[in-house]
PDB file of C-alpha atoms and ligand atoms in Angstrom:
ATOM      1  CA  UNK A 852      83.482 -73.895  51.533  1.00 52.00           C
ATOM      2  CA  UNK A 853      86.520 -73.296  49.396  1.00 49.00           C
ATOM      3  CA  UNK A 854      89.293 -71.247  50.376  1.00 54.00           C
ATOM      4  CA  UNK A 855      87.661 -67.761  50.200  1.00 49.00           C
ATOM      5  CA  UNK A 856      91.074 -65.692  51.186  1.00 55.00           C
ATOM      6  CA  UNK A 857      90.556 -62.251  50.394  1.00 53.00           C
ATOM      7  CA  UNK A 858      89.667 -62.126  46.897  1.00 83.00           C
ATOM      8  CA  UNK A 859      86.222 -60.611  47.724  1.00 91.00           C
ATOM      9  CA  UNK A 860      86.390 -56.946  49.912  1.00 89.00           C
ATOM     10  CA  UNK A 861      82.585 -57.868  51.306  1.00 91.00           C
ATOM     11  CA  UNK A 862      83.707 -61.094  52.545  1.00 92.00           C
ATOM     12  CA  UNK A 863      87.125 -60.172  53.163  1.00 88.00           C
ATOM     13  CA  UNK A 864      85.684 -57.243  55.856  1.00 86.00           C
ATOM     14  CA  UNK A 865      84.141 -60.299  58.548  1.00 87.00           C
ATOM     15  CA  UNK A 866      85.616 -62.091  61.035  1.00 86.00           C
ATOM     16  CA  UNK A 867      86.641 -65.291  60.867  1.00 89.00           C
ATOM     17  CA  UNK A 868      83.339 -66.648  63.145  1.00 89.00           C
ATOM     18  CA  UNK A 869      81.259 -64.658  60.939  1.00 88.00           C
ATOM     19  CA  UNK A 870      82.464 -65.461  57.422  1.00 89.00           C
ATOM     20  CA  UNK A 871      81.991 -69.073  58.860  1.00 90.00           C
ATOM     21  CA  UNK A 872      78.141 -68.706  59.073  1.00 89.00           C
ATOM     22  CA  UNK A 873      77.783 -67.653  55.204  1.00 90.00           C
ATOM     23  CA  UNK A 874      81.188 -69.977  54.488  1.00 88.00           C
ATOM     24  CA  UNK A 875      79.801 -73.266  54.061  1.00 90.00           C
ATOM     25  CA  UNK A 876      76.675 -71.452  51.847  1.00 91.00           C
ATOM     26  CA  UNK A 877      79.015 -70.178  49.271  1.00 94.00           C
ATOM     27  CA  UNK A 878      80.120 -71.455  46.015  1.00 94.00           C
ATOM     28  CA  UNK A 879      82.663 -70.751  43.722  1.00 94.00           C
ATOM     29  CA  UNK A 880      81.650 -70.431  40.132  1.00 96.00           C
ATOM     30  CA  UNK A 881      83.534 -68.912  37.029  1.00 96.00           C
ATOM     31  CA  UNK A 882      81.963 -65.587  35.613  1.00 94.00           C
ATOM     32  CA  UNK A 883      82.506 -65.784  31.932  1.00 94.00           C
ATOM     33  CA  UNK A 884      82.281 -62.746  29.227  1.00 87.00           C
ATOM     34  CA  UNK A 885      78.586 -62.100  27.979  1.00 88.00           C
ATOM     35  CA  UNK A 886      76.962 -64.740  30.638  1.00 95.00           C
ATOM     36  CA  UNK A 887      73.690 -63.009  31.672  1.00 96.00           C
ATOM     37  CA  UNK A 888      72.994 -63.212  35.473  1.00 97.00           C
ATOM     38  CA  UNK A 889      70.332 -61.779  35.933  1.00 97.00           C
ATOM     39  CA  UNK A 890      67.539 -60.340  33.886  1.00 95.00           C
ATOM     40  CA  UNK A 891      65.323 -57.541  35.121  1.00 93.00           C
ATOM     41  CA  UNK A 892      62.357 -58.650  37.254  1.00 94.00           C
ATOM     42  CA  UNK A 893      64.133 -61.861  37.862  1.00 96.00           C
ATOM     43  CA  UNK A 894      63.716 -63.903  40.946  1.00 97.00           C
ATOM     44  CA  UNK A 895      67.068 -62.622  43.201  1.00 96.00           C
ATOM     45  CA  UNK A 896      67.846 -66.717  43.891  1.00 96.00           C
ATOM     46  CA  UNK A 897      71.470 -66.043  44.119  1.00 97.00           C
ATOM     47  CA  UNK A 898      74.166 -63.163  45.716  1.00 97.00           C
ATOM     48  CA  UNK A 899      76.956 -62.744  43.878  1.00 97.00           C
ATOM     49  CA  UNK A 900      80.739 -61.820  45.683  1.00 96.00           C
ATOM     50  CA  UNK A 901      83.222 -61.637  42.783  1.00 94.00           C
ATOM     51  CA  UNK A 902      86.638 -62.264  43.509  1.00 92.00           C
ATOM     52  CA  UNK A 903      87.567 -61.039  40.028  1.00 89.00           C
ATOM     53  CA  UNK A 904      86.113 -59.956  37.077  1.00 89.00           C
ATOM     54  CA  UNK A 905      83.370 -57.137  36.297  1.00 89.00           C
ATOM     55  CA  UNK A 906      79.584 -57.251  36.399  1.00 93.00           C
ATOM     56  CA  UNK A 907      77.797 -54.865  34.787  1.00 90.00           C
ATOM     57  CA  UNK A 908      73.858 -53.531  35.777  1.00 92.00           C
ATOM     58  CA  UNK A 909      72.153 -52.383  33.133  1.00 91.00           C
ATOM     59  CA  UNK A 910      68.800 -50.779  33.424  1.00 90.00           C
ATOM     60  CA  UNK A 911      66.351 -51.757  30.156  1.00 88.00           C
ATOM     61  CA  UNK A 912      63.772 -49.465  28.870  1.00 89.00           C
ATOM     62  CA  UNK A 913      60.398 -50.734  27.374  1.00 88.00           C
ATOM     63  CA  UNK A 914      62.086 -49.712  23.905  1.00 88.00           C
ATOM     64  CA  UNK A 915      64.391 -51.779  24.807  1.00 84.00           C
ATOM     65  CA  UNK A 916      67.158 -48.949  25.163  1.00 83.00           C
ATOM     66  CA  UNK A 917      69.907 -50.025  27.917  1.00 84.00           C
ATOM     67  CA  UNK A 918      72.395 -48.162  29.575  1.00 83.00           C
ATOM     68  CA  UNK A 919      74.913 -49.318  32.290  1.00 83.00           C
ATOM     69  CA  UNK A 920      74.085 -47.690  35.576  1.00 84.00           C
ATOM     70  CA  UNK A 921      77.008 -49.652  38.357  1.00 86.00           C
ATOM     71  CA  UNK A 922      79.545 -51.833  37.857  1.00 88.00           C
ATOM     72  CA  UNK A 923      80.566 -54.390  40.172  1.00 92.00           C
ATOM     73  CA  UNK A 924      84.097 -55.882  40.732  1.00 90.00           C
ATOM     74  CA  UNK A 925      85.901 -58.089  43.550  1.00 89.00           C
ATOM     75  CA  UNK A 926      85.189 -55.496  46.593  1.00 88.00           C
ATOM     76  CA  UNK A 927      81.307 -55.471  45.985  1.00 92.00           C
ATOM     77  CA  UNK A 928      78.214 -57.925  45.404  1.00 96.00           C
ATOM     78  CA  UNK A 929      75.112 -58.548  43.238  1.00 97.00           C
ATOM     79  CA  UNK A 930      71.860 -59.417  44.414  1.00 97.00           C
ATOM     80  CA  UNK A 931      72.899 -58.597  47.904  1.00 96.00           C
ATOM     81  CA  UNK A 932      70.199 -56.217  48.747  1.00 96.00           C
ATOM     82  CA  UNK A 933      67.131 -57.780  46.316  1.00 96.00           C
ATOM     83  CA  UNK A 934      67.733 -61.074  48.193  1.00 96.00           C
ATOM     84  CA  UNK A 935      66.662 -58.669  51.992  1.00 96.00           C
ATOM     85  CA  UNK A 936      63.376 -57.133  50.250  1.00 95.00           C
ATOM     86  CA  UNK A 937      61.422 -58.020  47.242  1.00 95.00           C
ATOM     87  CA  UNK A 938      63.681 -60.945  45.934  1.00 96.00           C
ATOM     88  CA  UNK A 939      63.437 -59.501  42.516  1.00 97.00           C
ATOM     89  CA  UNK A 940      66.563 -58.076  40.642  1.00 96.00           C
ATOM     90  CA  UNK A 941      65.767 -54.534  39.388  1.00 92.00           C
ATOM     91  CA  UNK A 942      68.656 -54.699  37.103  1.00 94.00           C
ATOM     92  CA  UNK A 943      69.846 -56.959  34.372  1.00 95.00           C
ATOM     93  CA  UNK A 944      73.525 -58.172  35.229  1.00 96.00           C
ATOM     94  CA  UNK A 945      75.938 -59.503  32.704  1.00 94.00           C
ATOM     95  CA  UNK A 946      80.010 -60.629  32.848  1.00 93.00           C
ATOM     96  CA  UNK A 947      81.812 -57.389  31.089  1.00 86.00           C
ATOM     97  CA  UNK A 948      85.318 -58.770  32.398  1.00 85.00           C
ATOM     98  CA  UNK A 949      85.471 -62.514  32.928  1.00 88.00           C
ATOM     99  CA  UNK A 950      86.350 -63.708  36.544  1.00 90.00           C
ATOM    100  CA  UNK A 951      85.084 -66.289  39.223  1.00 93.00           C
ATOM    101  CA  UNK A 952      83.161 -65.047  42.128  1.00 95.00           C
ATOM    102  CA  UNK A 953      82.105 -66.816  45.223  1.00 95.00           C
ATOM    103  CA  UNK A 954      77.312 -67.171  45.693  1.00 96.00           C
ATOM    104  CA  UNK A 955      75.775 -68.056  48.053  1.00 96.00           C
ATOM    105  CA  UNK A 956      71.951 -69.113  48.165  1.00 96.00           C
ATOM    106  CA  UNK A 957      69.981 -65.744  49.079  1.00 96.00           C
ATOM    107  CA  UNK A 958      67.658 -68.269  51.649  1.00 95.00           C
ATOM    108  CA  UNK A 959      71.473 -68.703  53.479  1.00 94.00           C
ATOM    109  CA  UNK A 960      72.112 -65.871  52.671  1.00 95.00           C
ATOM    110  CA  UNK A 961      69.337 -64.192  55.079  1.00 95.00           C
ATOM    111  CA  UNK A 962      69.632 -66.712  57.794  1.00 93.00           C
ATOM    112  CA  UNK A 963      73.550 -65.392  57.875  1.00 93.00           C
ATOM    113  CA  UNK A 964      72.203 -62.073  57.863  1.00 94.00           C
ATOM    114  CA  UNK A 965      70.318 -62.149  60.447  1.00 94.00           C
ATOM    115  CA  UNK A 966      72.965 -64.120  62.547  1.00 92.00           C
ATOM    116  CA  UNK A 967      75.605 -61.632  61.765  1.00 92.00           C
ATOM    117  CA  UNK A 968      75.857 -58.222  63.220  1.00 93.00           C
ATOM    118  CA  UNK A 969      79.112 -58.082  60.960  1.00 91.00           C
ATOM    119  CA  UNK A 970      77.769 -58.840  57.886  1.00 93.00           C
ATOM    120  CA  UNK A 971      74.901 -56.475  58.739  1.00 94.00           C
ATOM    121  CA  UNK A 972      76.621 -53.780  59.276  1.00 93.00           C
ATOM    122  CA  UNK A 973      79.617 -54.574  56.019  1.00 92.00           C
ATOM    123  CA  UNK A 974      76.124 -54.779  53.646  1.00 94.00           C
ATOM    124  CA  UNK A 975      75.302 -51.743  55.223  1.00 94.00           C
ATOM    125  CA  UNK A 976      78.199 -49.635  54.201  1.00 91.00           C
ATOM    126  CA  UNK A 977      78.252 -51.461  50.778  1.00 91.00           C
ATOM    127  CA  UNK A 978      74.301 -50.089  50.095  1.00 93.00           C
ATOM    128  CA  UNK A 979      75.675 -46.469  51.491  1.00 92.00           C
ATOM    129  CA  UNK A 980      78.659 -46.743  48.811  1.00 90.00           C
ATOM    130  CA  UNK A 981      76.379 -48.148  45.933  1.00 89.00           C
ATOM    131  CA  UNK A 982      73.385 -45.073  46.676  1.00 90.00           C
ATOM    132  CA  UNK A 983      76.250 -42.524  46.702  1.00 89.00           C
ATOM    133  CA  UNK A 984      77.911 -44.094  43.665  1.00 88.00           C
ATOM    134  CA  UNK A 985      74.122 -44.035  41.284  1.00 87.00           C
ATOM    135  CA  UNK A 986      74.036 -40.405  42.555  1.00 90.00           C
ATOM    136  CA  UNK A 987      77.087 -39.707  41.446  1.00 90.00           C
ATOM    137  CA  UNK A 988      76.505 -41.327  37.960  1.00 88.00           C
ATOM    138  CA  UNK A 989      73.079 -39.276  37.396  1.00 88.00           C
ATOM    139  CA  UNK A 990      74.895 -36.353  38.266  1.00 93.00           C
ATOM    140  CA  UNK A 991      77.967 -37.496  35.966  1.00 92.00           C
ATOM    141  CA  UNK A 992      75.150 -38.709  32.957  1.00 88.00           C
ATOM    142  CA  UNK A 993      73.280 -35.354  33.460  1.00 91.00           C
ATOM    143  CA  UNK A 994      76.442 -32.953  33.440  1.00 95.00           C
ATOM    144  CA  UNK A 995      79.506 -33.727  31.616  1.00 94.00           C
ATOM    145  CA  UNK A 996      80.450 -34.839  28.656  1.00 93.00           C
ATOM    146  CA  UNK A 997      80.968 -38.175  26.673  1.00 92.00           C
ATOM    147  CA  UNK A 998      84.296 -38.420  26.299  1.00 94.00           C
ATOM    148  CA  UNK A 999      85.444 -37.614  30.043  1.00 95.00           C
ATOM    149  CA  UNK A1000      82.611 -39.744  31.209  1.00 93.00           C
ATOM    150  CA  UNK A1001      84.168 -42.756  28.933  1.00 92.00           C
ATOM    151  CA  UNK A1002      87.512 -41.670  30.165  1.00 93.00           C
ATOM    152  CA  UNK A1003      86.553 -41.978  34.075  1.00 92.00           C
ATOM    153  CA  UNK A1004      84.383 -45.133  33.203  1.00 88.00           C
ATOM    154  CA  UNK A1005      87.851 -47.046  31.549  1.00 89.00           C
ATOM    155  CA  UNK A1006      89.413 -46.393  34.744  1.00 89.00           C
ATOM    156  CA  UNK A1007      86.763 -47.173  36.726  1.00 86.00           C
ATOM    157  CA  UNK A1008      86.713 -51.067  35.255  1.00 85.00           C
ATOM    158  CA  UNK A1009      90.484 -50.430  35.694  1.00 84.00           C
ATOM    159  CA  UNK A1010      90.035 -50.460  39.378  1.00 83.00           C
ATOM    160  CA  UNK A1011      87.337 -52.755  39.826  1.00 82.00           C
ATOM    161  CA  UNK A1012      88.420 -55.333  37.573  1.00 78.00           C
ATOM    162  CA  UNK A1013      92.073 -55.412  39.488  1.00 72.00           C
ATOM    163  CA  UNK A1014      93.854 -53.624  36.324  1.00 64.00           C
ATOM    164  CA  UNK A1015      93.404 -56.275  33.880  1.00 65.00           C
ATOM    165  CA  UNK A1016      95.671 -56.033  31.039  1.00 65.00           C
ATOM    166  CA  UNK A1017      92.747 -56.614  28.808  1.00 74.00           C
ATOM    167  CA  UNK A1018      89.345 -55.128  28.638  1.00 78.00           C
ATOM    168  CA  UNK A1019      86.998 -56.706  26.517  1.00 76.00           C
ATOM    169  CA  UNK A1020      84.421 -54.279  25.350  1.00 76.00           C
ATOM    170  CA  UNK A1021      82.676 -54.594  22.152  1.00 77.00           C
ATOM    171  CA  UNK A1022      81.422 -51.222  20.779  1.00 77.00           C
ATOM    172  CA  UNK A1023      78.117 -51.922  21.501  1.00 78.00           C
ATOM    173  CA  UNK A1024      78.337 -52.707  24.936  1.00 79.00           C
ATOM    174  CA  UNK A1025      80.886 -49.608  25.341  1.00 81.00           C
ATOM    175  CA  UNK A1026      77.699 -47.326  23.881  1.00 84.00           C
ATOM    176  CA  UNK A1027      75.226 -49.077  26.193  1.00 81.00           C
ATOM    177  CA  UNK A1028      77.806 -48.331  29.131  1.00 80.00           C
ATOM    178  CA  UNK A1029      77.814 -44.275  28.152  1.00 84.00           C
ATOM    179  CA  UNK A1030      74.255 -44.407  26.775  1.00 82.00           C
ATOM    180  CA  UNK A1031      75.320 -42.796  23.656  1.00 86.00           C
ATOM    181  CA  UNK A1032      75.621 -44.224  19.587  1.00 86.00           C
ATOM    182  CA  UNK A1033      78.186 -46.625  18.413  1.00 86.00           C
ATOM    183  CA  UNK A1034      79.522 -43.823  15.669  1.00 89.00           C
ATOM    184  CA  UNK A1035      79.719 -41.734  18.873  1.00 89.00           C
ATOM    185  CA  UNK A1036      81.415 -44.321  20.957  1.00 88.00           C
ATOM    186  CA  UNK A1037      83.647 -45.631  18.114  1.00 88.00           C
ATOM    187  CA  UNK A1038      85.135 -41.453  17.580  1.00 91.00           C
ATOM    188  CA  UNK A1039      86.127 -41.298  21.126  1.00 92.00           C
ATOM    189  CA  UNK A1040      87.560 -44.437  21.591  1.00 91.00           C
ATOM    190  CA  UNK A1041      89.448 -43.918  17.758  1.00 91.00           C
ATOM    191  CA  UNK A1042      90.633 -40.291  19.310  1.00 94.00           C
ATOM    192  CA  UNK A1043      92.033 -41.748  22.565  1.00 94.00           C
ATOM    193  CA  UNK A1044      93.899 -44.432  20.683  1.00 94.00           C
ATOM    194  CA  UNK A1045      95.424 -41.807  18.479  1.00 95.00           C
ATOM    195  CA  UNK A1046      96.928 -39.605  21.104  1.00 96.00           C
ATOM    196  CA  UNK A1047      98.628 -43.209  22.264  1.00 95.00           C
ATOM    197  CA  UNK A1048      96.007 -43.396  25.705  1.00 94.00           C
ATOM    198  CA  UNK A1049      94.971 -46.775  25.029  1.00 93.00           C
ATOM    199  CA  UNK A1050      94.649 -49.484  22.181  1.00 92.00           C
ATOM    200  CA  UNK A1051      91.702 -50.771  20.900  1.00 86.00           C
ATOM    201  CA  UNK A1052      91.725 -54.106  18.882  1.00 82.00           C
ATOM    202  CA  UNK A1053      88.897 -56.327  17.672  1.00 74.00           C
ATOM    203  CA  UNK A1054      86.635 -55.937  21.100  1.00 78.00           C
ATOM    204  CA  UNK A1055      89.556 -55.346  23.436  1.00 84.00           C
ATOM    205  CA  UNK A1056      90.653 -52.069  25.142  1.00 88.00           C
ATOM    206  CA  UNK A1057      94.464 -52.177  26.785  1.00 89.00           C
ATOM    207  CA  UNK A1058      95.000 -48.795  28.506  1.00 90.00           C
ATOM    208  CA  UNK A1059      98.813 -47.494  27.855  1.00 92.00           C
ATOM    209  CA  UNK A1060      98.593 -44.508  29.624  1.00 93.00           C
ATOM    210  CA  UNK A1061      97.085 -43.956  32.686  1.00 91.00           C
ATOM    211  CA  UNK A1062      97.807 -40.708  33.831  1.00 93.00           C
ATOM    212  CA  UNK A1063      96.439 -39.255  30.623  1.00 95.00           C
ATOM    213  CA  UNK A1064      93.613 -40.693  31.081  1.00 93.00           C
ATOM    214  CA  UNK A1065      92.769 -39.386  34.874  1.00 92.00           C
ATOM    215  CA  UNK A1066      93.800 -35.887  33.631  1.00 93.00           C
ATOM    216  CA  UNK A1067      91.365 -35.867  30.966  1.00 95.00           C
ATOM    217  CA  UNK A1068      88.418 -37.842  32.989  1.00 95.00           C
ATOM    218  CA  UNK A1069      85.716 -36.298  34.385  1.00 94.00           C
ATOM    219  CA  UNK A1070      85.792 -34.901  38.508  1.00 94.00           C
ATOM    220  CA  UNK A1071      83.666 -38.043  39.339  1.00 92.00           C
ATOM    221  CA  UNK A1072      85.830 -40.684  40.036  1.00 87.00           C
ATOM    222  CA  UNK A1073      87.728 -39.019  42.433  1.00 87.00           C
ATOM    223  CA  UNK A1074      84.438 -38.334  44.106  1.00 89.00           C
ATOM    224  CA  UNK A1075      83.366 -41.890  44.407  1.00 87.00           C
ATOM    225  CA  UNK A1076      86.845 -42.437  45.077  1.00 85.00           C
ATOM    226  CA  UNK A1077      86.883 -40.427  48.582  1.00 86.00           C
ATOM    227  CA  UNK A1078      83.342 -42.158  49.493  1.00 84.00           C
ATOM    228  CA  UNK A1079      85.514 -45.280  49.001  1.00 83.00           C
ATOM    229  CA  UNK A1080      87.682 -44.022  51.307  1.00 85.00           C
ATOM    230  CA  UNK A1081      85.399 -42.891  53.994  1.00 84.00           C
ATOM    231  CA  UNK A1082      83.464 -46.115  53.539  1.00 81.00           C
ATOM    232  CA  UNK A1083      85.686 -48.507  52.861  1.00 78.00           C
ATOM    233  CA  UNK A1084      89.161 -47.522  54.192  1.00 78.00           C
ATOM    234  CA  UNK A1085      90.484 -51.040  54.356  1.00 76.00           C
ATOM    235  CA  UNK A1086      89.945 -51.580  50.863  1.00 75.00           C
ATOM    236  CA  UNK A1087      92.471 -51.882  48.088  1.00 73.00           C
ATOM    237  CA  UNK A1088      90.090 -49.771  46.284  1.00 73.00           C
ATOM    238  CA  UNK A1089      90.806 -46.579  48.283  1.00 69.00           C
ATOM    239  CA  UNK A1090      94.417 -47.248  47.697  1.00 63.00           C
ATOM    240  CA  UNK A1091      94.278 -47.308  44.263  1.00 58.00           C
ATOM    241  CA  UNK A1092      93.811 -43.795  42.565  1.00 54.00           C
ATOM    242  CA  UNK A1093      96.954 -41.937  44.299  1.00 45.00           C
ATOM    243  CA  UNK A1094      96.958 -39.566  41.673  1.00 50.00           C
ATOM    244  CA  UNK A1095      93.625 -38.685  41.952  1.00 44.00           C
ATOM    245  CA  UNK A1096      93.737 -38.298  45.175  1.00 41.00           C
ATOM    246  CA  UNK A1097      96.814 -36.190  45.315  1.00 40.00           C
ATOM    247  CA  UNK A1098      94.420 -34.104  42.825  1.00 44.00           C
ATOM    248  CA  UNK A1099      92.051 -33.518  44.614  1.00 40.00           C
ATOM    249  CA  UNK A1100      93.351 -33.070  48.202  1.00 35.00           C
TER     250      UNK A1100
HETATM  251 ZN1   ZN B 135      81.414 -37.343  35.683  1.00 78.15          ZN
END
C-alpha cells in the first residue's frame, strides 16, 4: 500500500487496524481530464477513493441526453455501493478535474467490508450523505433556476475539488452538468464573467470572487452543506462554506 495519509475523507475516517485490511488492496492511480470510468451498466470491478480531483456521474438517456446528477471529490468514493449489490455501475463516471485517487479491487473490497465494522458503518454515512445530496439536486433541478443552480454547482466543484485554481469545463460538459443548451450555458457563464465573478478562458473557469458567487447561488448548497456537517463533522468539507453557514444559522 502506498502512503494513503489523509488525502481521501472515506479512508481518512478508519482506524489505523482497519484501513490496514483494505490498505494493502488499494492502488494509487492518476485520474486524468475526460478519462471515462465507468460507463452505465458496466461491471462495478473497481471502487474509486479520490484523493484529489472531481468525478462526475452522469445519468444517459436512451436519446442519448446526459445530465450530471453527483459529483465526487477527495472526501467521497465511486463504485462503493454497486461493488455491495448488483456489481453494475448505474452511472457513467468521467474525470471533470484531474487528480489521483487511491482503488481498490471491489472482490477486496467486500472481504474488507465485511471484516470492518468501521468501514461499515463510514460507507454507511457516505450512502446517507449521497441519498440526501440526489434529493437535494431533484429538488434543486425541479425548482430554481439556471443560473443560481450553475452558481451553487461552481462552488460545489470548488469544495470538492480542494479549490483548484483552475476548473476545466468545456461548455458542453458545463450544459450536461445543468441539463440545459450550450447558448444557455455559454449566457450565464458570459454574464458572471462580466460582473468580474469568475473568468472563463478556452475550457477553463477560475472563480475571482467567491462571495458573489454564494450570494447569488441557489439555498441548496448550504443545505447539503449542514448534512455534511451532521454526517460528516470531521470533514474538511463541513469546514469549508463559513459564509454559508453564517447565512444560514
Ligand atoms: Zn438549488
Amino acid at each position: 500500500m502506498a502512503d494513503i495519509g489523509p488525502q481521501n475523507g472515506l479512508l481518512r475516517s478508519l482506524a489505523p487496524q482497519d484501513l490496514a485490511i483494505l490498505g494493502p488492496h488499494l492502488q494509487r492511480v492518476p485520474l486524468r481530464l475526460g478519462a471515462v470510468l465507468y460507463e452505465m451498466d458496466a461491471p462495478a470491478r473497481w471502487v474509486y477513493f479520490p484523493e484529489a480531483g472531481l468525478l462526475s456521474l452522469i445519468t444517459v438517456m436512451v436519446s442519448g441526453d446526459a445530465i450530471e446528477t453527483s459529483v465526487v471529490g477527495r472526501e467521497g468514493a465511486v463504485g462503493f455501493i454497486e461493488a455491495l449489490g448488483s456489481e453494475v455501475m448505474s452511472s457513467r463516471v468521467i474525470v471533470q478535474v484531474p487528480g489521483a485517487a487511491f482503488r481498490a479491487d471491489a472482490r477486496r473490497y467486500r472481504d474488507a467490508f465485511d471484516s470492518s465494522a468501521a468501514l461499515r458503518r463510514a460507507v454507511h454515512m457516505r450512502t446517507e450523505l449521497l441519498q440526501a445530496e440526489s434529493r437535494q439536486a431533484i429538488a434543486c433541478h425541479s425548482l430554481h433556476g439556471i443560473e443560481a443552480r450553475f452558481n451553487r454547482w461552481l462552488l460545489e466543484c470548488h469544495d470538492l475539488a480542494g479549490a483548484p485554481a483552475l476548473l476545466s469545463l468545456t461548455q458542453e460538459f458545463l450544459a450536461v452538468m445543468l441539463g440545459a443548451s450550450r447558448p444557455s450555458v455559454s449566457v450565464i457563464a458570459n454574464a458572471a464573467q462580466e460582473r468580474g465573478w469568475i473568468r472563463y478562458t478556452r475550457g477553463s473557469i477560475e472563480i475571482l470572487d467567491l462571495e458573489a458567487l454564494e450570494r447569488a447561488a441557489c439555498e441548496c448548497r448550504a443545505s447539503v452543506q449542514r448534512l455534511r456537517c451532521r454526517l460528516e463533522p470531521d470533514s474538511p468539507l463541513a469546514r469549508a462554506t463559513p459564509s454559508s453557514r453564517a447565512r444560514n444559522a
